[in-house]
Amino acid sequence: MTSSTKTSNSKVYLTLVDQWLDTLPASESEDFREFSEVTPSIIEIWVYAGILQYPGTFNDLARWVKMKFKKLNRREILNSEIAALHADIQELRMAVTSGEIKGDNGAARLAALEKELRSHIETSERMNRTTDKRGLILAGADRVMREMTNIFKDDPQFSEPIENAMNAVWSKIYSEISNG
């Protein structure tokens, strides 16, 4: 559910995220929008938003992403393929047992389906491990960056250098985990 907010300059915002993006420099706002469009993980988008001092909630951001960008749920697609392959294997076994399909024909098709099923399961496990690893790394980086911001928030001498350093670290970490 979206609710509109009217600001003092009479601009109407449908979401808190849109209002927040309007407060950022144009280049940062555009970079964030592009990142949100191409990144499948809402967690990674949330971490990046935190680095840009997003003041809203995770749920507000998740709704905004869902409203603005169509995201494929690759895990759901893969899991449904695994379930379908498992059902196909069961049906094939029953067809071989009942004599509808000759044993040698059925055995070859069964071996091919089982090999495909194992491949899908391995892909699913690899996807889960990668997602978990990336999420943990980004959550840790986000926590460190938030703590540093809190420690030095009252010292204007350090705020800009720390912000620049955090942006550089964020870019480096994201680049490394995206390519690794």
Short mmCIF file of C-alpha atoms in Angstrom, two decimals:
data_model
loop_
_atom_site.label_atom_id
_atom_site.label_comp_id
_atom_site.label_asym_id
_atom_site.label_seq_id
_atom_site.Cartn_x
_atom_site.Cartn_y
_atom_site.Cartn_z
CA MET A 1 0.00 0.00 0.00
CA THR A 2 1.46 3.35 -0.94
CA SER A 3 0.60 6.65 0.60
CA SER A 4 1.52 9.99 -0.82
CA THR A 5 3.53 12.56 1.10
CA LYS A 6 3.52 16.24 0.31
CA THR A 7 6.64 18.27 1.06
CA SER A 8 7.00 21.97 1.77
CA ASN A 9 7.84 22.61 -1.89
CA SER A 10 4.47 21.03 -2.85
CA LYS A 11 6.07 18.01 -4.48
CA VAL A 12 4.05 14.81 -3.97
CA TYR A 13 5.88 11.54 -3.29
CA LEU A 14 4.29 8.12 -3.50
CA THR A 15 6.95 6.48 -1.34
CA LEU A 16 9.45 7.43 1.34
CA VAL A 17 12.16 5.99 -0.92
CA ASP A 18 11.32 8.40 -3.74
CA GLN A 19 11.38 11.27 -1.27
CA TRP A 20 14.76 10.13 0.09
CA LEU A 21 16.20 9.72 -3.42
CA ASP A 22 15.23 13.31 -4.16
CA THR A 23 17.45 14.48 -1.28
CA LEU A 24 20.54 12.78 -2.74
CA PRO A 25 22.83 14.34 -5.32
CA ALA A 26 21.55 13.45 -8.80
CA SER A 27 24.50 11.16 -9.58
CA GLU A 28 24.08 9.14 -6.35
CA SER A 29 20.32 8.90 -6.88
CA GLU A 30 20.79 7.66 -10.45
CA ASP A 31 23.53 5.20 -9.40
CA PHE A 32 21.23 3.82 -6.70
CA ARG A 33 18.33 3.42 -9.13
CA GLU A 34 20.55 1.63 -11.66
CA PHE A 35 21.99 -0.61 -8.94
CA SER A 36 18.47 -1.44 -7.72
CA GLU A 37 17.35 -2.29 -11.23
CA VAL A 38 20.17 -4.74 -12.00
CA THR A 39 20.69 -6.28 -8.54
CA PRO A 40 18.51 -9.31 -7.83
CA SER A 41 19.08 -9.22 -4.06
CA ILE A 42 16.99 -6.87 -1.93
CA ILE A 43 19.55 -7.38 0.86
CA GLU A 44 22.31 -5.92 -1.31
CA ILE A 45 20.04 -3.01 -2.24
CA TRP A 46 19.27 -2.45 1.46
CA VAL A 47 22.98 -2.40 2.35
CA TYR A 48 23.75 0.08 -0.43
CA ALA A 49 20.83 2.26 0.71
CA GLY A 50 22.24 2.18 4.25
CA ILE A 51 25.57 3.44 2.98
CA LEU A 52 23.71 6.34 1.37
CA GLN A 53 22.00 6.98 4.77
CA TYR A 54 18.54 5.71 3.80
CA PRO A 55 16.30 6.61 6.78
CA GLY A 56 13.36 4.29 6.08
CA THR A 57 12.55 0.69 6.86
CA PHE A 58 13.54 -2.46 5.04
CA ASN A 59 9.89 -3.15 4.20
CA ASP A 60 9.43 0.29 2.63
CA LEU A 61 12.50 -0.28 0.47
CA ALA A 62 11.42 -3.83 -0.47
CA ARG A 63 7.98 -2.55 -1.55
CA TRP A 64 9.60 0.23 -3.59
CA VAL A 65 11.91 -2.25 -5.36
CA LYS A 66 8.99 -4.57 -6.07
CA MET A 67 6.90 -1.69 -7.41
CA LYS A 68 9.66 -0.22 -9.61
CA PHE A 69 11.57 -3.25 -10.90
CA LYS A 70 10.52 -6.72 -12.02
CA LYS A 71 12.79 -9.26 -10.32
CA LEU A 72 12.97 -12.91 -11.33
CA ASN A 73 12.89 -15.27 -8.40
CA ARG A 74 15.56 -17.63 -9.73
CA ARG A 75 15.50 -19.78 -6.62
CA GLU A 76 11.74 -20.33 -6.93
CA ILE A 77 12.05 -21.17 -10.64
CA LEU A 78 14.85 -23.64 -9.97
CA ASN A 79 12.95 -25.27 -7.10
CA SER A 80 9.86 -25.71 -9.28
CA GLU A 81 12.04 -27.31 -11.99
CA ILE A 82 13.49 -29.67 -9.38
CA ALA A 83 9.99 -30.66 -8.24
CA ALA A 84 8.87 -31.19 -11.86
CA LEU A 85 11.91 -33.34 -12.63
CA HIS A 86 11.31 -35.41 -9.51
CA ALA A 87 7.68 -35.96 -10.58
CA ASP A 88 8.81 -36.90 -14.13
CA ILE A 89 11.22 -39.48 -12.70
CA GLN A 90 8.44 -41.01 -10.57
CA GLU A 91 6.08 -41.17 -13.57
CA LEU A 92 8.77 -42.75 -15.75
CA ARG A 93 9.52 -45.37 -13.09
CA MET A 94 5.81 -46.23 -12.89
CA ALA A 95 5.58 -46.44 -16.70
CA VAL A 96 8.57 -48.81 -16.82
CA THR A 97 7.14 -50.91 -13.98
CA SER A 98 3.73 -51.17 -15.65
CA GLY A 99 5.29 -52.11 -19.00
CA GLU A 100 4.18 -49.00 -20.89
CA ILE A 101 7.83 -48.27 -21.67
CA LYS A 102 10.46 -50.94 -22.39
CA GLY A 103 13.05 -51.41 -19.67
CA ASP A 104 16.13 -50.45 -21.72
CA ASN A 105 14.43 -47.33 -23.14
CA GLY A 106 13.16 -46.36 -19.71
CA ALA A 107 16.54 -46.94 -18.06
CA ALA A 108 18.30 -44.58 -20.50
CA ARG A 109 15.66 -41.87 -20.06
CA LEU A 110 15.66 -42.38 -16.30
CA ALA A 111 19.46 -41.99 -16.14
CA ALA A 112 19.26 -38.75 -18.17
CA LEU A 113 16.49 -37.31 -15.96
CA GLU A 114 18.32 -38.26 -12.76
CA LYS A 115 21.51 -36.63 -14.05
CA GLU A 116 19.57 -33.44 -14.86
CA LEU A 117 17.94 -33.52 -11.41
CA ARG A 118 21.32 -33.85 -9.67
CA SER A 119 22.63 -30.93 -11.74
CA HIS A 120 19.66 -28.76 -10.73
CA ILE A 121 20.14 -29.67 -7.06
CA GLU A 122 23.86 -28.80 -7.23
CA THR A 123 23.01 -25.47 -8.88
CA SER A 124 20.45 -24.74 -6.16
CA GLU A 125 22.96 -25.53 -3.39
CA ARG A 126 25.65 -23.40 -5.06
CA MET A 127 23.15 -20.52 -5.43
CA ASN A 128 22.26 -20.76 -1.74
CA ARG A 129 25.90 -20.82 -0.62
CA THR A 130 26.75 -17.82 -2.81
CA THR A 131 23.74 -15.84 -1.62
CA ASP A 132 24.50 -16.63 2.03
CA LYS A 133 28.17 -15.68 1.64
CA ARG A 134 27.38 -12.40 -0.14
CA GLY A 135 24.71 -11.50 2.39
CA LEU A 136 27.02 -12.13 5.35
CA ILE A 137 29.86 -10.12 3.82
CA LEU A 138 27.59 -7.20 2.96
CA ALA A 139 25.85 -7.27 6.34
CA GLY A 140 29.22 -7.22 8.11
CA ALA A 141 30.46 -4.35 5.96
CA ASP A 142 27.23 -2.45 6.57
CA ARG A 143 27.55 -2.92 10.34
CA VAL A 144 31.16 -1.68 10.38
CA MET A 145 30.24 1.34 8.28
CA ARG A 146 27.27 2.24 10.47
CA GLU A 147 29.39 1.92 13.63
CA MET A 148 32.10 4.15 12.16
CA THR A 149 29.49 6.72 11.18
CA ASN A 150 28.06 6.69 14.72
CA ILE A 151 31.49 6.98 16.34
CA PHE A 152 32.52 10.00 14.27
CA LYS A 153 29.12 11.63 13.67
CA ASP A 154 29.86 14.55 16.02
CA ASP A 155 33.28 15.31 14.53
CA PRO A 156 32.93 17.25 11.25
CA GLN A 157 36.67 16.93 10.63
CA PHE A 158 36.31 13.19 10.06
CA SER A 159 32.81 12.89 8.60
CA GLU A 160 33.68 13.61 4.95
CA PRO A 161 36.88 11.49 4.83
CA ILE A 162 35.06 8.61 6.51
CA GLU A 163 32.14 8.89 4.09
CA ASN A 164 34.57 8.86 1.15
CA ALA A 165 36.43 5.88 2.62
CA MET A 166 33.15 3.99 3.19
CA ASN A 167 32.07 4.58 -0.41
CA ALA A 168 35.44 3.32 -1.64
CA VAL A 169 35.28 0.25 0.61
CA TRP A 170 31.69 -0.46 -0.47
CA SER A 171 32.71 -0.30 -4.14
CA LYS A 172 35.70 -2.58 -3.58
CA ILE A 173 33.78 -5.17 -1.53
CA TYR A 174 30.87 -5.23 -3.96
CA SER A 175 33.21 -5.56 -6.92
CA GLU A 176 35.07 -8.44 -5.27
CA ILE A 177 31.99 -10.43 -4.30
CA SER A 178 30.31 -9.79 -7.64
CA ASN A 179 33.31 -11.13 -9.54
CA GLY A 180 34.21 -13.90 -7.08
#
